[in-house]
Amino acid sequence: MDLDNFNIYIINLWMLLVVAPVILLLSFIEKRKNRRDICHGRPALVIPFSFLDGYDNRTAYAMAFGTITSTIVSLVTSKNTLGFDMPLWGRAIYVYLQAFVGCLTCFPLFACLSTRYRVVGAVVCILYSAVWLSLNIVDTIQGVQESANTTYWFVSANDSVSQDLNKATAALQGLPIICCYVVLIGYCIYVIQRCFRTKVFLNKQMMTTIKPHQEEHVRWVLRKSKNSTSSNFWGDKTFVQQMHESRKLKLFTSFPFFKYPTRIFAIAFVQLNVIYWMGMLLISGTLQILYTIFHLVLQKTEITSSDKEQVALVSICASVSLLASISNSLTHIFMATRNYRYHMLRLYQGDKTFLPQMDVSTQYLLTSSMIYPGYQVAFMMWGLVLSFGFVLIITLLIAEPIYFFIAFDMIGDVLLSIVQLLSFPVMMLVLFYLQVYLCNCLLLQDKIHESDKQRPLNVNNRKFYELVNYYSLFTNMAVGLFTCLLRIFLSAIFGIFSVDRLDKSVFTRDKENYDNGYRAYVSMLLVDNAHNNPSMRVFAHLLWTQALAARFRASHREVSHDATPLCPNSTHADHISYGAASPTGSETSAESLQNLWTLYDTKGFSVSKIARTRWFLLYTLIHNPQLSKLRKRRLVPSNDSSLINIAEDTTSPTVESNISFT
């Protein structure tokens, strides 16, 4: 098969002729919310998926993102795919144009998944995915053929083993994209089958104000006991404090009241694809180098055991480096997603103490939040490469000297030198803990109470303290030289292995604003909290449903409310349109009757007068704190505990509510 003239990046430009009709079709079947009197509300703007509050079809969107892994990698590496040289100043423009073309060609995949017309979207997605599946299969075959002719400066051109390694690498790199297209086509077939089985062809869950997990979060907030274990162990600590102290609760425990949004789920899946792609590339390069070394050894007339040992040593170091870098990246994906949940739960409770002070405008925060997904994928790529190279260099620097020392029978002298060298830090630790012992015995005051765990932080023997401190001034200057080198080495290790972590800054607390990646992550947290706070959304939803009910009663007096349905829950989500606009103008009442929220009479709530009075009392005390000193329980004599309890029971601003979220 002759595929010399096949270039999938040039075909991307021709595929725009197919993308335009698909986008127009999806636009004309949708309706606008406003100005429906013009062309019956068509065409409407089509969105790929909701970045702010999208929680549905996470697996399907993740597969759609997986199909564009090659496009993302080509953008990050700035690979020239046009076939001709371009000046350096044109590279930036080319990257943005390439990103724009890739965005348009991938747009129908996401738009077909997000459209309300499920059957139409599924059919179009199957056809469009089938076209791209065939193109990627052809591109993979071309890559396999071209890789057979690819040679490195250290590999012979006619080496069959090297060619086989290149072919296998090219085939394995294209395999995830093909699998994602196959899974996406299978999902669309399942959607069509489900629509015909349930006779529901229109998804009416597009304007959902609240999600089931957000309702569950509000129920959890109103619940009195939130402790994961016995209250005797945790005491009066909040749930966030429990998470902070319990690693199992923070990282390994699943919560029904929290659900990861589609954006986080898709980013994690793209990162896994990038790790796979980069891992295959590193494995291929490492195997090429090792095979070359082994081939050069075999060409010698006399093969010594030291040559074989060198090849084995380099192989072990490369394997350890690859395993360490991939394990580090996978661990960081898990830690970053769990820390996102931990940070969002803290923000939901109003705790912003862990965030840096960012004195920037809201438009800057919104722009930085949109930067986060791209930054996370790019940082993951370079973090994997840097960690692999760093570990490989460190392991070779350690393994090679040890090998030569053993080969030349110098290991005894070297071990003796190492022991003598380590005697200095050992002596330093001994002197340090000797000072700790002296501080405990001679310099600190005795315990105030026998039940105290530690002595008070007060100097007892002041003169002896001054003498010890004077002596430490000179000794610690010499020790500080070696400690400084250790600090630099550890900073390099932590910095390189934390390149792909955007949920934690690699800078100090006062320099966090200079970390663009961490700043994008914080901006994303603030934007998510502003739009997806469960308490805020449930509160706004209750106000909105009350307004809808009042508007519906005002415009449809003839509708009887004797059989008012209950508030719909998540089990009716497939047939309910939440938060839809009330019928106006030419719209019929039949359309509004489909929305059960418009028939929900919020005046059926039983309002407690005691709760209402306590809410007013709480509001008054918040705005007039000086009145708290004049309350009845403050004026009661302190020796009459019974009157105090009665006053607290009658005036305590306890939150009570008879509203049920079921």
XYZ file of C-alpha atoms in Angstrom:
662
model
C 0.000 0.000 0.000
C 1.469 3.323 -1.103
C 0.728 5.972 1.522
C 3.533 8.401 0.780
C 1.154 11.242 -0.096
C -1.148 10.704 2.885
C -0.916 13.512 5.482
C -3.581 13.533 8.146
C -2.784 17.123 9.122
C -3.551 18.304 5.587
C -6.740 16.232 5.658
C -7.741 18.178 8.781
C -8.080 21.239 6.582
C -10.256 19.400 4.063
C -12.387 17.978 6.867
C -13.542 21.521 7.627
C -15.831 21.142 4.615
C -17.569 18.320 6.508
C -17.471 20.074 9.874
C -19.401 23.125 8.676
C -22.590 21.226 7.612
C -22.521 19.169 10.826
C -22.349 22.295 13.001
C -25.115 23.961 10.961
C -27.326 20.871 11.319
C -26.885 20.768 15.089
C -27.484 24.530 15.291
C -30.757 24.474 13.341
C -32.320 21.662 15.362
C -31.732 23.602 18.593
C -33.850 26.526 19.791
C -32.774 29.756 21.388
C -34.010 30.758 24.804
C -34.605 34.359 23.767
C -36.076 35.949 20.626
C -37.987 32.843 19.628
C -40.239 34.977 17.446
C -37.451 35.160 14.844
C -37.282 31.976 12.704
C -38.994 30.078 15.545
C -35.860 30.398 17.654
C -33.521 28.777 15.148
C -30.559 28.519 14.716
C -29.171 28.340 18.255
C -25.628 28.321 19.543
C -24.204 24.823 20.060
C -21.784 24.220 22.913
C -19.398 21.237 23.093
C -20.029 20.614 26.803
C -20.497 22.597 29.977
C -17.187 23.594 31.527
C -18.878 25.215 34.513
C -21.414 22.666 35.722
C -21.185 19.615 33.481
C -21.551 16.289 35.304
C -23.234 14.038 32.723
C -21.794 11.643 30.116
C -18.347 11.853 31.677
C -17.097 8.608 30.115
C -18.273 9.582 26.643
C -16.634 12.994 26.890
C -13.444 11.383 28.169
C -13.364 9.125 25.098
C -13.949 12.130 22.867
C -10.995 13.848 24.500
C -8.961 10.689 24.065
C -9.441 10.888 20.296
C -7.623 14.233 20.173
C -4.512 13.108 22.060
C -2.337 13.312 18.951
C -3.571 16.843 18.269
C -2.771 17.906 21.840
C 0.694 16.357 21.693
C 1.461 18.052 18.370
C 0.429 21.392 19.875
C 2.624 20.984 22.940
C 5.645 19.825 20.961
C 4.992 22.427 18.191
C 5.561 19.813 15.514
C 5.658 21.204 11.975
C 3.163 19.174 9.946
C 2.839 21.266 6.800
C 5.846 19.815 5.055
C 7.802 23.027 4.487
C 10.105 25.185 6.576
C 8.786 28.300 8.242
C 10.572 31.205 9.944
C 10.915 31.281 13.683
C 8.541 34.238 14.073
C 5.792 32.255 12.344
C 5.883 29.367 14.791
C 3.602 31.043 17.339
C 1.034 31.934 14.683
C 1.210 28.412 13.293
C 0.564 26.872 16.725
C -2.558 29.010 17.214
C -3.812 28.211 13.710
C -3.189 24.525 14.284
C -5.080 24.723 17.589
C -7.993 26.465 15.852
C -8.178 23.826 13.117
C -7.965 21.022 15.679
C -10.711 22.680 17.726
C -13.043 22.832 14.726
C -12.411 19.268 13.580
C -13.066 17.886 17.074
C -16.086 20.127 17.725
C -18.721 17.786 16.146
C -17.716 14.923 18.466
C -18.514 16.976 21.567
C -21.529 18.747 20.064
C -23.158 15.436 19.136
C -22.832 14.278 22.736
C -24.219 17.501 24.225
C -27.211 18.024 21.922
C -30.691 17.428 23.312
C -31.720 15.452 20.222
C -30.041 12.231 21.203
C -30.799 10.118 18.121
C -29.700 12.783 15.654
C -26.559 13.464 17.649
C -25.739 9.766 17.994
C -26.187 9.068 14.252
C -24.040 12.042 13.253
C -21.405 11.071 15.840
C -21.269 7.509 14.495
C -20.770 8.694 10.912
C -18.223 11.343 11.845
C -16.315 8.988 14.162
C -16.286 6.267 11.497
C -14.651 8.673 9.033
C -11.982 9.662 11.549
C -11.508 6.056 12.645
C -10.674 5.025 9.092
C -8.361 8.027 8.664
C -6.497 7.219 11.891
C -6.132 3.571 10.892
C -4.585 4.681 7.602
C -2.375 7.172 9.481
C -1.220 4.426 11.844
C -0.371 2.141 8.940
C 1.569 4.972 7.327
C 3.398 5.602 10.587
C 4.360 1.941 10.806
C 5.709 2.004 7.256
C 7.641 5.230 7.792
C 9.063 4.040 11.100
C 10.704 1.125 9.299
C 12.868 3.616 7.425
C 13.565 5.795 10.463
C 17.154 5.613 11.659
C 19.000 7.181 14.554
C 22.589 8.344 14.552
C 23.544 5.466 16.815
C 21.647 2.734 14.873
C 22.561 1.100 11.588
C 20.174 1.758 8.691
C 19.776 -1.934 7.817
C 19.197 -3.172 11.339
C 16.051 -5.350 11.297
C 15.623 -5.426 15.079
C 15.649 -1.638 15.270
C 13.071 -1.461 12.474
C 10.808 -3.908 14.294
C 11.030 -1.799 17.444
C 10.059 1.311 15.481
C 7.095 -0.472 13.895
C 5.823 -1.763 17.225
C 6.129 1.684 18.809
C 4.239 3.381 15.964
C 1.445 0.793 16.127
C 1.095 1.017 19.905
C 1.056 4.830 19.858
C -1.917 4.882 17.473
C -3.813 2.149 19.315
C -5.420 4.315 22.085
C -6.960 6.757 19.588
C -8.463 3.895 17.577
C -9.848 2.317 20.764
C -11.402 5.635 21.823
C -13.198 5.954 18.481
C -14.476 2.385 18.736
C -15.786 2.949 22.278
C -17.402 6.238 21.214
C -19.191 4.530 18.324
C -20.359 1.767 20.668
C -21.682 4.355 23.129
C -23.662 6.113 20.384
C -25.170 2.792 19.292
C -26.206 2.198 22.902
C -27.816 5.667 23.045
C -29.860 4.958 19.910
C -30.983 1.588 21.249
C -31.989 3.134 24.589
C -33.936 5.939 22.910
C -36.004 3.511 20.818
C -36.547 1.243 23.818
C -37.783 4.046 26.109
C -39.489 6.053 23.302
C -37.719 9.176 24.585
C -35.836 10.930 21.789
C -35.390 14.352 23.387
C -33.175 14.860 26.392
C -35.008 17.300 28.673
C -32.363 17.343 31.368
C -30.494 20.246 29.817
C -31.510 23.110 32.117
C -31.009 21.292 35.402
C -30.526 23.795 38.186
C -29.277 21.295 40.751
C -27.766 17.843 40.477
C -28.555 14.828 42.678
C -25.174 14.937 44.403
C -25.692 18.638 45.195
C -29.009 17.829 46.866
C -27.219 15.091 48.786
C -24.556 17.596 49.835
C -27.178 19.933 51.295
C -28.779 17.037 53.173
C -25.334 16.139 54.510
C -24.718 19.738 55.609
C -28.030 19.844 57.479
C -27.316 16.499 59.113
C -26.254 16.803 62.730
C -23.644 14.032 62.800
C -21.021 14.058 60.018
C -18.246 12.171 61.782
C -16.862 9.246 59.847
C -15.869 7.530 63.086
C -16.887 7.812 66.687
C -17.271 11.336 67.992
C -15.113 10.479 71.001
C -12.070 10.190 68.748
C -12.589 13.346 66.675
C -14.194 15.480 69.337
C -15.743 18.712 68.022
C -13.636 18.884 64.838
C -15.317 19.656 61.558
C -15.390 17.220 58.684
C -12.731 19.187 56.767
C -10.439 19.058 59.790
C -11.012 15.318 59.962
C -10.050 15.017 56.292
C -6.919 17.072 56.913
C -5.793 14.740 59.714
C -6.938 11.451 58.189
C -5.137 10.464 54.997
C -7.614 7.665 54.391
C -10.570 10.031 54.673
C -8.929 12.573 52.384
C -7.632 10.305 49.630
C -9.237 6.881 49.710
C -12.804 7.469 50.916
C -15.593 8.100 48.399
C -18.361 10.559 49.242
C -21.870 10.318 47.753
C -22.341 14.081 48.126
C -19.466 14.981 45.775
C -19.121 14.230 42.084
C -16.209 15.178 39.862
C -17.205 17.445 36.974
C -16.738 16.401 33.382
C -13.773 18.737 32.956
C -11.703 17.102 35.724
C -12.689 13.614 34.588
C -11.698 14.337 30.972
C -8.404 15.997 31.949
C -7.408 12.958 34.010
C -8.187 10.656 31.076
C -6.169 12.808 28.661
C -3.269 12.743 31.120
C -3.392 8.948 31.177
C -3.255 8.910 27.378
C -0.327 11.321 27.402
C 1.522 9.149 29.929
C 0.931 6.122 27.712
C 2.115 8.006 24.617
C 5.218 9.414 26.301
C 5.929 6.092 28.009
C 5.926 4.262 24.685
C 8.239 6.903 23.231
C 10.667 6.610 26.156
C 10.573 2.817 26.075
C 11.290 2.829 22.352
C 14.222 5.218 22.692
C 15.647 3.315 25.653
C 15.400 -0.014 23.847
C 17.065 1.478 20.792
C 20.002 2.711 22.859
C 20.350 -0.547 24.762
C 20.170 -2.608 21.589
C 22.829 -0.419 19.982
C 25.134 -0.868 22.955
C 24.569 -4.608 22.928
C 25.093 -4.747 19.140
C 28.410 -2.927 19.434
C 29.470 -5.364 22.127
C 28.623 -8.323 19.887
C 30.718 -6.901 17.044
C 33.851 -7.237 19.129
C 36.074 -10.217 18.524
C 36.266 -10.938 22.214
C 33.210 -10.315 24.357
C 34.166 -9.808 27.954
C 31.904 -10.237 30.918
C 32.329 -6.566 31.791
C 30.657 -5.560 28.510
C 27.607 -7.666 29.297
C 27.524 -6.283 32.801
C 27.602 -2.707 31.465
C 24.636 -3.409 29.195
C 22.732 -5.000 32.066
C 23.595 -2.079 34.341
C 22.323 0.525 31.891
C 19.192 -1.563 31.278
C 18.435 -1.722 34.981
C 18.987 2.027 35.433
C 16.753 2.864 32.456
C 14.018 0.502 33.677
C 14.121 1.959 37.179
C 13.978 5.505 35.786
C 11.030 4.726 33.520
C 9.141 2.956 36.288
C 9.807 5.808 38.726
C 8.717 8.537 36.293
C 5.510 6.772 35.232
C 4.639 5.869 38.840
C 5.267 9.471 39.871
C 2.953 10.781 37.136
C 0.172 8.301 37.937
C 0.415 9.118 41.631
C 0.206 12.819 40.885
C -2.954 12.343 38.813
C -4.602 10.558 41.727
C -3.365 13.085 44.280
C -4.404 16.066 42.161
C -7.958 14.810 41.637
C -8.395 13.996 45.338
C -6.917 17.340 46.382
C -9.371 19.035 44.043
C -12.206 17.392 45.984
C -10.626 18.336 49.312
C -10.148 21.962 48.253
C -13.675 22.252 46.859
C -15.192 20.893 50.077
C -13.214 23.491 52.018
C -14.455 26.239 49.712
C -18.042 24.987 50.031
C -17.727 25.558 53.788
C -16.284 29.033 53.275
C -12.690 28.148 54.183
C -10.262 30.074 51.945
C -7.264 30.116 54.270
C -5.294 27.727 52.050
C -5.547 30.045 49.034
C -2.901 32.696 48.342
C -3.779 36.350 48.345
C -4.504 37.251 44.715
C -5.215 40.932 44.245
C -6.392 40.607 40.651
C -9.566 41.436 38.753
C -12.397 38.992 38.138
C -11.753 38.967 34.396
C -8.189 37.895 35.108
C -9.405 35.054 37.354
C -11.864 33.869 34.702
C -9.162 33.897 32.022
C -6.732 31.998 34.265
C -9.376 29.367 35.029
C -9.794 28.675 31.314
C -6.016 28.197 31.010
C -5.888 25.403 33.608
C -6.893 22.348 31.449
C -4.245 23.033 28.807
C -1.594 23.784 31.406
C -2.299 20.543 33.265
C -1.757 18.362 30.193
C 1.393 20.230 29.087
C 2.917 20.192 32.562
C 2.263 16.447 32.790
C 4.209 15.817 29.579
C 7.290 17.767 30.584
C 7.141 16.511 34.170
C 7.326 12.930 32.901
C 10.331 13.689 30.673
C 12.213 15.648 33.343
C 11.657 13.063 36.069
C 12.804 10.260 33.751
C 15.987 12.098 32.810
C 16.729 13.114 36.395
C 16.290 9.615 37.817
C 18.342 8.119 34.978
C 21.239 10.490 35.643
C 21.128 9.911 39.403
C 20.987 6.112 39.071
C 23.860 6.075 36.579
C 25.949 8.349 38.807
C 25.403 5.946 41.677
C 25.585 2.618 39.823
C 28.588 3.262 37.576
C 31.070 4.198 40.341
C 29.929 1.244 42.424
C 30.464 -1.058 39.440
C 33.985 0.238 38.768
C 34.925 0.103 42.437
C 33.854 -3.539 42.573
C 35.608 -4.316 39.269
C 38.920 -2.862 40.426
C 38.611 -4.291 43.953
C 38.401 -0.866 45.579
C 35.082 -1.314 47.325
C 36.679 -1.778 50.769
C 38.611 1.489 50.630
C 35.603 3.316 49.229
C 33.314 2.028 51.979
C 35.862 3.110 54.573
C 36.021 6.585 53.011
C 32.220 6.789 52.942
C 32.022 5.818 56.613
C 34.575 8.481 57.484
C 32.673 11.026 55.394
C 29.372 10.150 57.052
C 30.922 10.540 60.475
C 30.549 14.307 60.177
C 26.733 14.383 59.707
C 26.386 11.618 62.318
C 28.365 13.675 64.818
C 26.268 16.698 63.888
C 23.053 14.797 64.666
C 24.491 13.534 67.948
C 25.386 17.069 69.041
C 21.970 18.336 67.980
C 20.099 15.770 70.054
C 22.508 16.431 72.924
C 21.356 20.053 72.819
C 17.764 18.851 72.797
C 18.455 16.788 75.914
C 20.149 19.732 77.655
C 17.202 21.991 76.805
C 14.810 19.486 78.287
C 16.790 18.927 81.466
C 18.422 22.287 82.219
C 16.959 25.114 80.152
C 13.178 24.638 80.262
C 10.981 25.241 83.281
C 9.189 22.398 84.998
C 5.650 21.392 84.089
C 2.930 23.511 85.591
C 0.620 20.530 85.991
C 1.548 16.888 86.127
C -0.957 16.135 83.367
C 0.788 18.468 80.902
C 2.390 16.699 77.964
C 5.247 19.169 77.535
C 7.143 21.735 79.528
C 6.247 25.414 79.052
C 8.340 27.309 76.509
C 10.139 29.412 79.109
C 13.896 29.544 79.778
C 14.796 28.508 83.314
C 18.606 28.770 83.530
C 19.144 31.966 81.575
C 22.942 32.271 81.976
C 23.565 28.718 80.879
C 21.229 29.341 77.913
C 23.314 32.345 76.836
C 26.539 30.294 76.998
C 25.085 27.438 74.944
C 23.613 29.862 72.412
C 27.002 31.643 72.087
C 28.763 28.348 71.407
C 26.122 27.309 68.845
C 26.666 30.536 66.917
C 30.115 29.375 65.757
C 29.462 25.659 65.361
C 26.271 26.095 63.318
C 28.009 28.341 60.784
C 30.187 25.404 59.741
C 27.252 22.999 59.842
C 25.157 25.441 57.788
C 27.476 25.096 54.778
C 26.663 21.403 54.408
C 22.995 21.901 55.291
C 22.736 24.490 52.511
C 23.980 21.949 49.957
C 21.452 19.441 51.242
C 18.696 22.042 50.935
C 19.628 22.777 47.314
C 19.687 19.068 46.452
C 16.323 18.379 48.084
C 14.787 21.460 46.432
C 15.908 20.159 43.034
C 14.407 16.734 43.726
C 11.086 18.076 45.008
C 10.901 20.668 42.241
C 11.511 18.223 39.390
C 9.130 15.608 40.761
C 6.433 18.260 41.348
C 6.497 19.917 37.932
C 3.184 18.320 36.916
C 1.439 19.154 40.197
C -0.639 22.303 39.730
C -2.646 21.828 42.919
C 0.508 22.671 44.917
C 2.944 25.457 44.189
C 6.654 24.721 43.838
C 7.409 28.203 45.196
C 7.282 29.475 48.756
C 4.107 30.860 50.281
C 4.948 34.494 49.545
C 5.975 33.695 45.940
C 2.968 31.604 44.934
C 1.586 34.351 42.714
C 4.592 33.877 40.411
C 3.602 30.252 39.759
C 1.367 30.508 36.693
C 0.243 26.883 36.911
C -0.817 27.097 40.554
C -2.458 30.452 39.912
C -4.541 28.891 37.109
C -5.575 26.077 39.473
C -6.647 28.523 42.194
C -8.614 30.570 39.667
C -10.383 27.423 38.517
C -11.316 26.594 42.119
C -12.759 30.055 42.684
C -14.795 29.934 39.471
C -16.128 26.468 40.317
C -17.095 27.580 43.802
C -18.878 30.641 42.415
C -21.024 28.528 40.083
C -21.307 25.079 41.703
C -21.590 25.690 45.428
C -24.330 23.187 46.382
C -25.884 25.361 49.095
C -26.066 28.331 46.761
C -27.537 26.301 43.902
C -30.172 24.628 46.072
C -31.132 27.969 47.600
C -31.386 29.598 44.178
C -33.336 26.611 42.911
C -35.927 26.925 45.667
C -36.359 30.627 44.934
C -36.633 29.955 41.216
C -39.210 27.175 41.605
C -41.289 29.459 43.815
C -41.167 32.153 41.161
C -42.124 29.609 38.483
C -45.049 28.363 40.556
C -46.339 31.894 41.152
C -45.934 32.782 37.469
C -47.721 29.626 36.374
C -50.627 30.210 38.779
C -50.974 33.762 37.522
C -51.122 32.750 33.836
C -53.032 29.445 34.169
C -55.844 29.913 36.644
C -57.836 27.102 35.087
C -55.299 24.438 36.087
C -56.318 22.621 39.241
C -53.747 22.213 41.988
C -55.630 19.592 43.929
C -53.293 16.859 42.707
C -50.036 18.761 42.824
C -47.161 16.359 42.208
C -44.300 16.122 44.593
C -40.968 17.764 43.977
C -39.242 15.579 41.344
C -36.039 13.882 42.307
C -33.199 12.354 40.375
C -35.201 9.208 39.536
C -37.392 11.242 37.149
C -34.445 12.988 35.538
C -34.893 11.378 32.117
C -38.330 12.920 31.596
C -38.120 16.250 33.428
C -36.868 19.611 32.259
C -35.639 21.502 35.294
C -35.813 25.244 35.441
C -37.396 25.784 32.035
C -38.825 29.161 31.225
C -42.496 29.779 31.851
C -44.839 29.773 28.858
C -45.233 33.146 27.247
C -46.686 34.431 24.019
C -47.447 31.759 21.463
C -46.185 28.844 23.518
C -48.855 26.424 24.627
C -49.550 25.350 28.143
C -48.956 21.734 27.176
C -45.243 22.446 26.884
C -45.139 23.971 30.352
C -47.173 21.121 31.805
C -44.297 18.805 30.981
C -42.222 20.652 33.574
C -43.316 19.386 36.975
C -41.503 22.234 38.691
C -44.063 24.722 37.369
C -46.822 22.727 39.089
C -44.995 22.525 42.385
C -46.840 24.671 44.927
C -44.140 25.954 47.236
C -46.765 27.465 49.525
C -47.462 23.950 50.735
C -44.439 24.171 53.021
C -45.263 24.233 56.703
C -43.424 27.229 58.137
C -42.440 27.109 61.781
C -43.032 30.359 63.658
C -40.283 29.478 66.147
C -37.771 28.953 63.333
C -38.864 32.198 61.668
C -38.419 34.111 64.938
C -34.995 32.629 65.510
C -33.885 33.493 62.001
C -34.923 37.115 62.569
C -33.084 37.059 65.894
C -29.944 35.725 64.220
C -30.140 38.382 61.495
C -30.576 41.131 64.072
C -27.642 39.981 66.201
C -25.357 39.697 63.169
C -26.015 43.304 62.183
C -26.146 44.572 65.777
C -23.512 42.661 67.767
C -23.749 45.112 70.685
C -27.243 43.777 71.444
C -25.861 40.359 72.362
C -24.720 41.776 75.731
C -28.299 42.865 76.523
C -29.891 39.499 75.888
C -31.771 37.791 78.695
C -29.225 35.033 79.244
C -26.522 37.678 79.750
C -28.504 39.427 82.465
C -29.264 36.274 84.474
C -27.025 35.786 87.592
C -24.204 33.347 86.918
C -25.039 31.142 89.922
C -28.512 30.290 88.646
C -27.676 27.661 86.047
C -31.275 26.557 85.561
C -32.377 30.021 84.459
C -29.441 30.199 82.072
C -30.435 26.914 80.454
C -34.033 28.080 80.123
C -32.935 31.365 78.550
C -30.653 29.593 76.108
C -33.379 27.156 75.118
C -35.852 29.967 74.424
C -33.564 32.418 72.632
C -30.806 30.362 71.000
C -30.748 31.109 67.258
C -30.850 27.463 66.236
C -31.531 26.809 62.582
C -34.681 24.823 62.046
C -36.431 24.032 58.812
C -39.282 21.768 57.810
C -38.371 21.832 54.123
C -37.700 18.392 52.705
C -35.347 18.027 49.761
C -36.862 14.775 48.659
